[in-house]
Short mmCIF file of C-alpha atoms in Angstrom, two decimals:
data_model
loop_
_atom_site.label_atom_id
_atom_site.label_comp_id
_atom_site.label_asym_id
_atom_site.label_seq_id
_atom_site.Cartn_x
_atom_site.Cartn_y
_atom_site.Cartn_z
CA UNK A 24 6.13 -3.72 18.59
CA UNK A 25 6.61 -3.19 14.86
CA UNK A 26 7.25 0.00 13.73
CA UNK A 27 6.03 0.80 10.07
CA UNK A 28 6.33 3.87 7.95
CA UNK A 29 3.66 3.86 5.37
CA UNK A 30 5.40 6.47 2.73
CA UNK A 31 2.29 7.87 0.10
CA UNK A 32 2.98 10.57 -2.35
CA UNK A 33 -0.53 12.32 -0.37
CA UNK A 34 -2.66 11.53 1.84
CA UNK A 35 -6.45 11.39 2.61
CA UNK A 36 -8.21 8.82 4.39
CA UNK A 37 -11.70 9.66 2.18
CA UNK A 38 -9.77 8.11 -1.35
CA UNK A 39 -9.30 4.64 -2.32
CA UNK A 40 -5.40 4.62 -1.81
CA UNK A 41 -5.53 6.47 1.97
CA UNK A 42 -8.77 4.29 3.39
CA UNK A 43 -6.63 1.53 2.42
CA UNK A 44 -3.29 2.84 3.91
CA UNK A 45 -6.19 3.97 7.23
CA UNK A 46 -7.82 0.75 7.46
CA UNK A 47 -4.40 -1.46 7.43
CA UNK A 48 -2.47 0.93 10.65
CA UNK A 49 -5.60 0.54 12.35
CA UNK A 50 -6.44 -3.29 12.21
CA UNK A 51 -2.47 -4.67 11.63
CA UNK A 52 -0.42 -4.80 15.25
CA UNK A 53 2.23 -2.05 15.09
CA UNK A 54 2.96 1.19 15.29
CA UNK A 55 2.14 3.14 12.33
CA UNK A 56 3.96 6.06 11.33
CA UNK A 57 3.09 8.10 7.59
CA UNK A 58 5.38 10.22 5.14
CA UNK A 59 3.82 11.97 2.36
CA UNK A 60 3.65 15.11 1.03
CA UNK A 61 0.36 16.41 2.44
CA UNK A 62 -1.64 14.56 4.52
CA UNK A 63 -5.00 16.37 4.08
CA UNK A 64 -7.43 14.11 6.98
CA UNK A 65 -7.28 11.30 8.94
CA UNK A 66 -3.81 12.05 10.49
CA UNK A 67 -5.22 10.67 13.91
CA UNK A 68 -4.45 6.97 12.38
CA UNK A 69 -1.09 6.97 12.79
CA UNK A 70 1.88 7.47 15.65
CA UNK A 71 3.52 10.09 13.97
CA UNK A 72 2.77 12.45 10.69
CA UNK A 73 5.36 13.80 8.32
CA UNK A 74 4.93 15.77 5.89
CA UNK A 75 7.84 16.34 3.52
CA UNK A 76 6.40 18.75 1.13
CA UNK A 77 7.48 18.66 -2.92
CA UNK A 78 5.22 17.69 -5.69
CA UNK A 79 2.90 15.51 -5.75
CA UNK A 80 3.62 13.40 -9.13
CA UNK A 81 7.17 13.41 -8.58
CA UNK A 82 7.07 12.13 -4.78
CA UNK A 83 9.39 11.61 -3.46
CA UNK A 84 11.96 12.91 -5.98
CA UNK A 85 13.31 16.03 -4.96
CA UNK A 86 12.51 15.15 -1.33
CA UNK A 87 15.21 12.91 -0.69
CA UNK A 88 16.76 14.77 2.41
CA UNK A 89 13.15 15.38 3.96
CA UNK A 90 12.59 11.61 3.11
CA UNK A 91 15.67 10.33 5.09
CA UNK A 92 15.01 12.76 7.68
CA UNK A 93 11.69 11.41 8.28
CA UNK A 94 12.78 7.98 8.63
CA UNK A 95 15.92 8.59 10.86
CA UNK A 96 13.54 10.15 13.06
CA UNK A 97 10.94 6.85 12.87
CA UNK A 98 13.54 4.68 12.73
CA UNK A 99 11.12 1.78 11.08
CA UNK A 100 10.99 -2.15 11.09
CA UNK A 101 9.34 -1.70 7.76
CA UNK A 102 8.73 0.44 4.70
CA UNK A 103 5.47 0.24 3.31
CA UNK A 104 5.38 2.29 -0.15
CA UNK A 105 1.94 2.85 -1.44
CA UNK A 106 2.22 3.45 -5.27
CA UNK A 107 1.17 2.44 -9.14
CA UNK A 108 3.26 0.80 -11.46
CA UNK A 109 6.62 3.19 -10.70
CA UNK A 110 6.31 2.15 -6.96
CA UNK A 111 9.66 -0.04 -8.34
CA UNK A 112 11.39 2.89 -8.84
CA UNK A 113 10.71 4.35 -6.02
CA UNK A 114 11.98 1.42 -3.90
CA UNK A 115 15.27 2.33 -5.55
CA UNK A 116 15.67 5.07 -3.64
CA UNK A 117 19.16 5.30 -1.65
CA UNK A 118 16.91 6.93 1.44
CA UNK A 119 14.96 3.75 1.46
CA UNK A 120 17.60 1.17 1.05
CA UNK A 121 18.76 0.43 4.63
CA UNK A 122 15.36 -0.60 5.16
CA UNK A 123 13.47 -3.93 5.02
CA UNK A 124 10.08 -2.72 2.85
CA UNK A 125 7.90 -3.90 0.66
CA UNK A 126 5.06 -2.04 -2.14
CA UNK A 127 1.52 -2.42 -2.59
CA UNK A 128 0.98 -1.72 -6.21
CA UNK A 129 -2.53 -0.20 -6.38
CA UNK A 130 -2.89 -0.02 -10.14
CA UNK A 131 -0.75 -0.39 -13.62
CA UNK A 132 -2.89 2.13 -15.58
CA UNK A 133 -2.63 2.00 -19.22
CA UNK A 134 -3.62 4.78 -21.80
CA UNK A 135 -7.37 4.87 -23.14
CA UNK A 136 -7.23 3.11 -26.91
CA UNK A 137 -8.00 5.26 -29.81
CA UNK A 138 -11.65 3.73 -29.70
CA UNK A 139 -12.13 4.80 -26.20
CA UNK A 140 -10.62 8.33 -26.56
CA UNK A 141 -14.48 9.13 -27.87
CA UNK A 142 -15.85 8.77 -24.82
CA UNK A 143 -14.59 12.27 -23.21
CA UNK A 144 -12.51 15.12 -24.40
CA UNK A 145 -9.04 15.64 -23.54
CA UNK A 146 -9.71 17.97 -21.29
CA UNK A 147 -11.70 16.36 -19.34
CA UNK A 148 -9.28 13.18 -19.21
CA UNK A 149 -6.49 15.54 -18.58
CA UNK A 150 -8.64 16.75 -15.32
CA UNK A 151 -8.60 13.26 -14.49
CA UNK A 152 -6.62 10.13 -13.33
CA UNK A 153 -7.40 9.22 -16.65
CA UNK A 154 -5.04 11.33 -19.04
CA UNK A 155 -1.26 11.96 -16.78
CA UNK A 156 2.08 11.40 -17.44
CA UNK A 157 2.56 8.76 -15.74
CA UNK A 158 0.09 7.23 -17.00
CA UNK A 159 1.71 7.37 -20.46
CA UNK A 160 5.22 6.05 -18.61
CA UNK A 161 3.05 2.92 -17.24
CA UNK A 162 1.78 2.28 -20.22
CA UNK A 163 5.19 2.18 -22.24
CA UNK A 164 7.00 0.54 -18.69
CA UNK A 165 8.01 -2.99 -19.98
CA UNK A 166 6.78 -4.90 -17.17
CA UNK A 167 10.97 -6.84 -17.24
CA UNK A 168 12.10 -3.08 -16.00
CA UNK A 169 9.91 -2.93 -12.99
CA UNK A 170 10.50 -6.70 -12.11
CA UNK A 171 14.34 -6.41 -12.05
CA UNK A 172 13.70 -2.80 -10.49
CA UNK A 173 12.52 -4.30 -7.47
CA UNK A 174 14.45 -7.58 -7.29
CA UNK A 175 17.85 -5.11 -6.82
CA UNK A 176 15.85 -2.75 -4.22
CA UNK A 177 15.56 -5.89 -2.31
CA UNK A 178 11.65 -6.37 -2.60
CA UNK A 179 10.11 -9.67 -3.17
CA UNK A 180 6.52 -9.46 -1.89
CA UNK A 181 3.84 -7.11 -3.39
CA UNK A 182 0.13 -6.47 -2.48
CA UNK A 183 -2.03 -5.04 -5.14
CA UNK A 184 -5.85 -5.12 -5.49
CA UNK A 185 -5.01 -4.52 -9.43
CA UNK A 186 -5.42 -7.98 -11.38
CA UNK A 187 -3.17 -6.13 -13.81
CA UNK A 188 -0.65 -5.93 -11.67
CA UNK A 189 -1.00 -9.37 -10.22
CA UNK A 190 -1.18 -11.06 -13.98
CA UNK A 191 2.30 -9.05 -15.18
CA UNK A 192 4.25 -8.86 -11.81
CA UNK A 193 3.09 -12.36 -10.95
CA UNK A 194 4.72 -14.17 -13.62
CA UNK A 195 8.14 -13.05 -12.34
CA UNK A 196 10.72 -14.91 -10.51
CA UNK A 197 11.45 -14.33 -7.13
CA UNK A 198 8.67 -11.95 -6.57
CA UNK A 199 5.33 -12.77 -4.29
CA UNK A 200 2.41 -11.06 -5.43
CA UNK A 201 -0.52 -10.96 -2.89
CA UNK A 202 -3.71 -10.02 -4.93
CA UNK A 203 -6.53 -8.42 -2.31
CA UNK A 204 -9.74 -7.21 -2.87
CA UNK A 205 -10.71 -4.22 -0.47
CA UNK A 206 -13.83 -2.05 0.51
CA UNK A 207 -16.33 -3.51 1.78
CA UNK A 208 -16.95 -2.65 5.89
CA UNK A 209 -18.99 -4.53 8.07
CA UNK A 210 -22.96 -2.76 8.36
CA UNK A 211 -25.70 -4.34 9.47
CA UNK A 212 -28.04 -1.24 7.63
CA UNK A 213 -29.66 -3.28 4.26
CA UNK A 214 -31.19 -1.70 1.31
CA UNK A 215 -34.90 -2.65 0.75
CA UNK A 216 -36.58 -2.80 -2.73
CA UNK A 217 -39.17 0.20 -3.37
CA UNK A 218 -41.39 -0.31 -6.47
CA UNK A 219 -42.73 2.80 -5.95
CA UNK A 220 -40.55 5.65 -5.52
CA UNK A 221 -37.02 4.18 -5.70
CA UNK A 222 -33.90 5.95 -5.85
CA UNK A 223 -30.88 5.28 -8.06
CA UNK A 224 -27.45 6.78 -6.08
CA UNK A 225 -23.68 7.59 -7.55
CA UNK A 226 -21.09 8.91 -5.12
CA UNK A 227 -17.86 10.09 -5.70
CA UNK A 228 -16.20 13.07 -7.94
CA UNK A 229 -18.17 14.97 -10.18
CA UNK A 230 -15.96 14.36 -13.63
CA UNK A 231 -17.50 13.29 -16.95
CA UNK A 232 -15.21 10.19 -17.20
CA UNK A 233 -16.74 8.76 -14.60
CA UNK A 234 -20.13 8.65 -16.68
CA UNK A 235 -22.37 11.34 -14.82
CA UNK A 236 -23.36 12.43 -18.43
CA UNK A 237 -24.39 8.81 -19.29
CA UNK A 238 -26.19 8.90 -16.16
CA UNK A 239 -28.30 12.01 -17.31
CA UNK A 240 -28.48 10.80 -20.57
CA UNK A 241 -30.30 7.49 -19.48
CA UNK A 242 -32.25 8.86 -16.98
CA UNK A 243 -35.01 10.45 -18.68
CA UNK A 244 -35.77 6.31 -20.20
CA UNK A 245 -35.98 5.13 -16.90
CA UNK A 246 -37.87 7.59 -15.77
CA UNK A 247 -40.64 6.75 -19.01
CA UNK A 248 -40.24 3.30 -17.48
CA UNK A 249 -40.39 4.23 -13.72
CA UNK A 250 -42.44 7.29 -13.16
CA UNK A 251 -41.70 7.04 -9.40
CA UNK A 252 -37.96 6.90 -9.99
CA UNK A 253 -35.44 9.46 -8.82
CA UNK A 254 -31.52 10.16 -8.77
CA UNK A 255 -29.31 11.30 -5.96
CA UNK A 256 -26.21 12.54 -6.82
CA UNK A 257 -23.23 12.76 -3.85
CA UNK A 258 -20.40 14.69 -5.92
CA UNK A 259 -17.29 15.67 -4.80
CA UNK A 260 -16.46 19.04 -6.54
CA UNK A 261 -14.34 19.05 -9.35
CA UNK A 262 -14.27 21.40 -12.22
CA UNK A 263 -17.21 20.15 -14.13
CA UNK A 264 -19.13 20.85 -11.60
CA UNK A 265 -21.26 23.78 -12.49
CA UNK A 266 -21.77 22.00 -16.15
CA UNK A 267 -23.23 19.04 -14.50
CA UNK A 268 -24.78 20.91 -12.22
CA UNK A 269 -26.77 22.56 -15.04
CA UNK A 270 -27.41 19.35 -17.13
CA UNK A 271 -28.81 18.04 -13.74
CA UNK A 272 -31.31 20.62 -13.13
CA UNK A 273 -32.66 20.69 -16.29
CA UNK A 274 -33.76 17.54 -15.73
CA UNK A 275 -36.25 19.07 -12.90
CA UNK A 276 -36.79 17.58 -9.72
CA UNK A 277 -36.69 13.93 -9.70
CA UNK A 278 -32.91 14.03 -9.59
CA UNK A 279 -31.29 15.72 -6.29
CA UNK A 280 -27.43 16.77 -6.19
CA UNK A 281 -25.60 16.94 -2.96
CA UNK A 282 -21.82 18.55 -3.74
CA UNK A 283 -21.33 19.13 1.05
CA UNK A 284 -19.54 16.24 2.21
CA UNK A 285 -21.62 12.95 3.14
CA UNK A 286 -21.43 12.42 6.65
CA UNK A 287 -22.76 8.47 6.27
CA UNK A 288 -22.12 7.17 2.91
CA UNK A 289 -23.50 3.58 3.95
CA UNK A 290 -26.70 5.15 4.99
CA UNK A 291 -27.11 7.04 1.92
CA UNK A 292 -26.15 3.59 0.33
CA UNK A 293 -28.54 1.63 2.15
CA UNK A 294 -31.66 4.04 1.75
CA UNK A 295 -31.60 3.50 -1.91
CA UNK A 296 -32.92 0.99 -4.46
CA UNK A 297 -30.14 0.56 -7.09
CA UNK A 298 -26.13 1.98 -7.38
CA UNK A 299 -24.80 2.72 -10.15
CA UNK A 300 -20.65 3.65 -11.42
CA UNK A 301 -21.21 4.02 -15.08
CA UNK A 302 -17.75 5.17 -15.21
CA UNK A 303 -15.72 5.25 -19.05
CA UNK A 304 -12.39 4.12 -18.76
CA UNK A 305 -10.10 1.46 -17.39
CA UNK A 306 -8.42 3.61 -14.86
CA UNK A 307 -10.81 6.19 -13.45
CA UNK A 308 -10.14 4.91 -10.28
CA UNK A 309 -7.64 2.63 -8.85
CA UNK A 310 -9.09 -0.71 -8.60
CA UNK A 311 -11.35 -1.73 -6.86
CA UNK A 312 -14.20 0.98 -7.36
CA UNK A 313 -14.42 1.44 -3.38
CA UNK A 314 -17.99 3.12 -3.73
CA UNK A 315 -19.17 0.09 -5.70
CA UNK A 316 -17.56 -2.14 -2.87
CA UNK A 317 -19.61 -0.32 -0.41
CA UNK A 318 -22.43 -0.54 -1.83
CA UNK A 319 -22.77 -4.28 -2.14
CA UNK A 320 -21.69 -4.64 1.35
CA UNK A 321 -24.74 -3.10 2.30
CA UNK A 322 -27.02 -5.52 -0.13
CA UNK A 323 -27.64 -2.19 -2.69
CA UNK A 324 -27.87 -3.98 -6.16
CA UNK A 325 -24.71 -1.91 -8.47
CA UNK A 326 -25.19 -1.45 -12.39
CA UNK A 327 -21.16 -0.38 -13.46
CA UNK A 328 -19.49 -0.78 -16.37
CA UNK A 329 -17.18 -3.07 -18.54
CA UNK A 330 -13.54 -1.11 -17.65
CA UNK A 331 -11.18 -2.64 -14.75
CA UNK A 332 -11.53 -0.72 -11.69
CA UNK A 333 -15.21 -1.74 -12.00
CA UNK A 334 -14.31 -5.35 -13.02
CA UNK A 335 -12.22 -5.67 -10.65
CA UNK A 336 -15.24 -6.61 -8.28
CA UNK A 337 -18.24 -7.40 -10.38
CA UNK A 338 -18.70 -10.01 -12.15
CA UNK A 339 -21.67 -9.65 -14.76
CA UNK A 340 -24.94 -11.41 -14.29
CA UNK A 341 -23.48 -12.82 -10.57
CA UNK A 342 -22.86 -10.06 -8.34
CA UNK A 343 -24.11 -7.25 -10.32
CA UNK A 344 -24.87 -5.96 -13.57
CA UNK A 345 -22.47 -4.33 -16.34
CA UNK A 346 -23.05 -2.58 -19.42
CA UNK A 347 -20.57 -1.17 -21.83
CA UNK A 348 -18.88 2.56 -21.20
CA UNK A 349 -21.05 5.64 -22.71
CA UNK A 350 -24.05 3.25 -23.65
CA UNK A 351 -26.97 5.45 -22.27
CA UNK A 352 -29.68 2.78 -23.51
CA UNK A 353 -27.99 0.02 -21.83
CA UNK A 354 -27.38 1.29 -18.91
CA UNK A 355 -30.95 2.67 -18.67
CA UNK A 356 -32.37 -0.90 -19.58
CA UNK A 357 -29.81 -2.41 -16.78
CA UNK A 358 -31.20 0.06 -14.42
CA UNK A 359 -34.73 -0.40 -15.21
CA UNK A 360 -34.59 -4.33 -14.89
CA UNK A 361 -33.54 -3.60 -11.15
CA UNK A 362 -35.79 -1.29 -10.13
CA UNK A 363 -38.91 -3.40 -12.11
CA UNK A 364 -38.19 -7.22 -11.15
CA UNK A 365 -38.68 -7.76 -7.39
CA UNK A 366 -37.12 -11.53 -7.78
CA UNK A 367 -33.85 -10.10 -9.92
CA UNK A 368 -33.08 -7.13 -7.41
CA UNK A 369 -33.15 -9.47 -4.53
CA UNK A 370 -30.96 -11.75 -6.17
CA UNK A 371 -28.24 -8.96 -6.57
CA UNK A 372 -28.77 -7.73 -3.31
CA UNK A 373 -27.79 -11.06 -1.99
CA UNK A 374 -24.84 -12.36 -4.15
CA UNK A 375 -23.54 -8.72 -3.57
CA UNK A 376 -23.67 -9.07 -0.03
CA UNK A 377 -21.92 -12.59 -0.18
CA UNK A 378 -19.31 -11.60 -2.43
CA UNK A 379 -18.68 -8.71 -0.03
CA UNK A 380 -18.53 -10.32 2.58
CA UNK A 381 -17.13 -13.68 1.66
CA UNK A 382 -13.91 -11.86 -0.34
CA UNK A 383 -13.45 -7.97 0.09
CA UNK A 384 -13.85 -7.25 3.57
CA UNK A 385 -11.11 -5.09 5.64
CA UNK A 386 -10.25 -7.69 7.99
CA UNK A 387 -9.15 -9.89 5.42
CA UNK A 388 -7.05 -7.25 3.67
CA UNK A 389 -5.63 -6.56 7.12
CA UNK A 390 -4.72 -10.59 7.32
CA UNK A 391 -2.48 -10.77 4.30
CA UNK A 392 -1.00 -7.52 5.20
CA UNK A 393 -0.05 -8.66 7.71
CA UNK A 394 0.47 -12.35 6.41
CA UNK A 395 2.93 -10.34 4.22
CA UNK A 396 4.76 -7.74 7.08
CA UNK A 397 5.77 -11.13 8.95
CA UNK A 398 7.33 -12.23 5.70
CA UNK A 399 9.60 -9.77 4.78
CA UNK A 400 10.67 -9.18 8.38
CA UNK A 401 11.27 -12.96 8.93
CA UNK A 402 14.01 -12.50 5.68
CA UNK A 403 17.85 -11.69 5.61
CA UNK A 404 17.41 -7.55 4.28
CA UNK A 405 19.18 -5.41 6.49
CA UNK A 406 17.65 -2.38 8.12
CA UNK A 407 19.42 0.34 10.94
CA UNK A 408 19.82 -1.11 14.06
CA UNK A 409 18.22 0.52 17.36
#
């Protein structure tokens, strides 16, 4: 049996990166083993848990003992590093060189441009993925650097669900780059059009970059529109919390905020009418939006925005419907053409379905994973023997 250690600076099997770590040890033969530096749920996945401690945006630097540790005690087939654009780097490592391994590259975020910078303040961005130091080194990484970074670690295949990272790591020589879309489960629950009292639902952290005060902003329109129409709110705290909070209750009743934990996302999903991810930047989640994803798989029709963790996945005036970042009126208008037209919400709810279905399901993520585990254990890197 194949032994894998999945190393992830943390852990949790409720965000994008960790479902994505969860869903490949559970559905790719092997025995799955994770290092990080907190694992904070879902440890039940795997064979063996190790936390190494250290910070999080310098994992594993600092760690490098712990890290060797770890693996002497696994004694893996494989490395699997889960990382953004410095995952390279960190396949430089002399604790991981022994070992065959290979990276999937979940993002290459850039820096908002001046123009978008508008959008929030920098405090909010800072509070976010959106505004980090390594997001600045990303966006100043020339993408030559990474390339020959992992040609001398040894690496030569890369998954990433980024087309960023597929269009500038593709290009190079000698690497494989295995683009994946992921997200989407299998449900048979289906969301069912409501002209009269439909509900418009956004899950996921409650941060201003990810358009909650667009949301507010454009709700009062569709509600002129759409007397009957209401807005549930799942939030994961964050700090903005109580200001949303207040902005959301002075809008009275017709919008409900939950902040406990979901228990069944795709039911909240499939009970309502329309999803929506207005979200402002590029990077404000990794790519793909995983709500989003969820969403369609359960045949919800998604508004979202023009940035790439939403692009990643919808495709304008196919699959969905996008609107440009911090646009209040046009993402009221996009909402209200759902909710209104019978003939154009069924439409969406369909050629969401297919295109979750057809392309971004788990089992297919699992295939090329392990489509791509095969290949680097079938080449000539050497790794400890038994």
């Amino acid at each position: 049996m194949t032994r894998v250690a999945h190393v992830i600076a943390e852990f949790s099997a409720k965000e994008a990166m960790g479902r994505t770590v969860t869903e490949m040890a559970q559905r790719v033969p092997g025995e799955h083993h994770l290092i990080t530096t907190h694992a904070i749920d879902g440890q039940d996945t795997f064979a063996g848990v190790h936390e190494i401690g250290g910070a999080l945006e310098t994992f594993p630097l600092g760690r490098s003992t712990a890290l060797r540790d770890a693996l002497d005690k696994i004694r893996p087939d494989l490395v699997h590093l889960h990382a953004g654009a410095l995952g390279p780097f960190l396949a430089l490592l002399p604790a991981l060189r022994p070992y065959r391994k290979l990276l999937t590259a979940y993002a290459w975020p850039i820096l908002p441009s001046p123009k978008a910078w508008r959008r929030a303040t920098v405090a909010e961005m800072r509070a976010s993925n959106v505004l980090r130091a390594r997001v600045f080194i990303t966006t100043v990484l020339p993408v030559p650097l990474a390339a020959a970074a992992l040609r001398r670690a040894g690496m030569t295949t890369v998954l990433t669900p980024d087309p960023r990272v597929a269009d500038r790591l593709g290009r190079r020589r000698g690497l494989n780059v295995v683009r994946f879309a992921s997200g989407a489960p299998a449900d048979p629950r289906r969301a069912t059009f409501d002209s009269e009292r439909p509900t418009i639902v956004f899950a996921g952290r409650s941060e201003t970059v990810r358009g909650l005060d667009t949301l507010l902003a454009a709700f009062p329109r569709v509600r002129a529109a759409v007397p009957g129409a209401r807005l549930r709110l799942l939030l994961i705290p964050r700090p903005e919390l109580p200001r949303i909070l207040a902005r959301a209750g002075a809008a009275g009743e017709a919008i409900e905020v939950v902040t406990e934990p979901v228990p069944d996302l795709l039911a909240e999903l499939a009970a309502a009418q329309v999803g929506t991810w207005p979200f402002k930047f590029d990077y404000t989640t990794s790519p793909p939006a995983m709500a989003l994803v969820e969403a369609m798989a359960v045949g919800l029709p998604v508004v979202g925005t023009d940035v790439a963790c939403v692009r990643a996945v919808l495709d304008h005036g196919v699959n969905g419907l996008s609107v440009p970042p911090d646009d209040a009126p046009a993402l009221a208008d996009a909402l209200i053409t759902l909710l209104r037209d019978e003939g154009a919400w069924q439409r969406y709810s369909a050629a969401g379905l297919e295109s979750a279905t057809r392309g971004m399901g788990w089992e297919r993520v699992a295939e090329k994973t392990a489509e791509a585990y095969a290949s680097v254990l079938s080449g000539r890197a050497s790794h400890p023997g038994r």
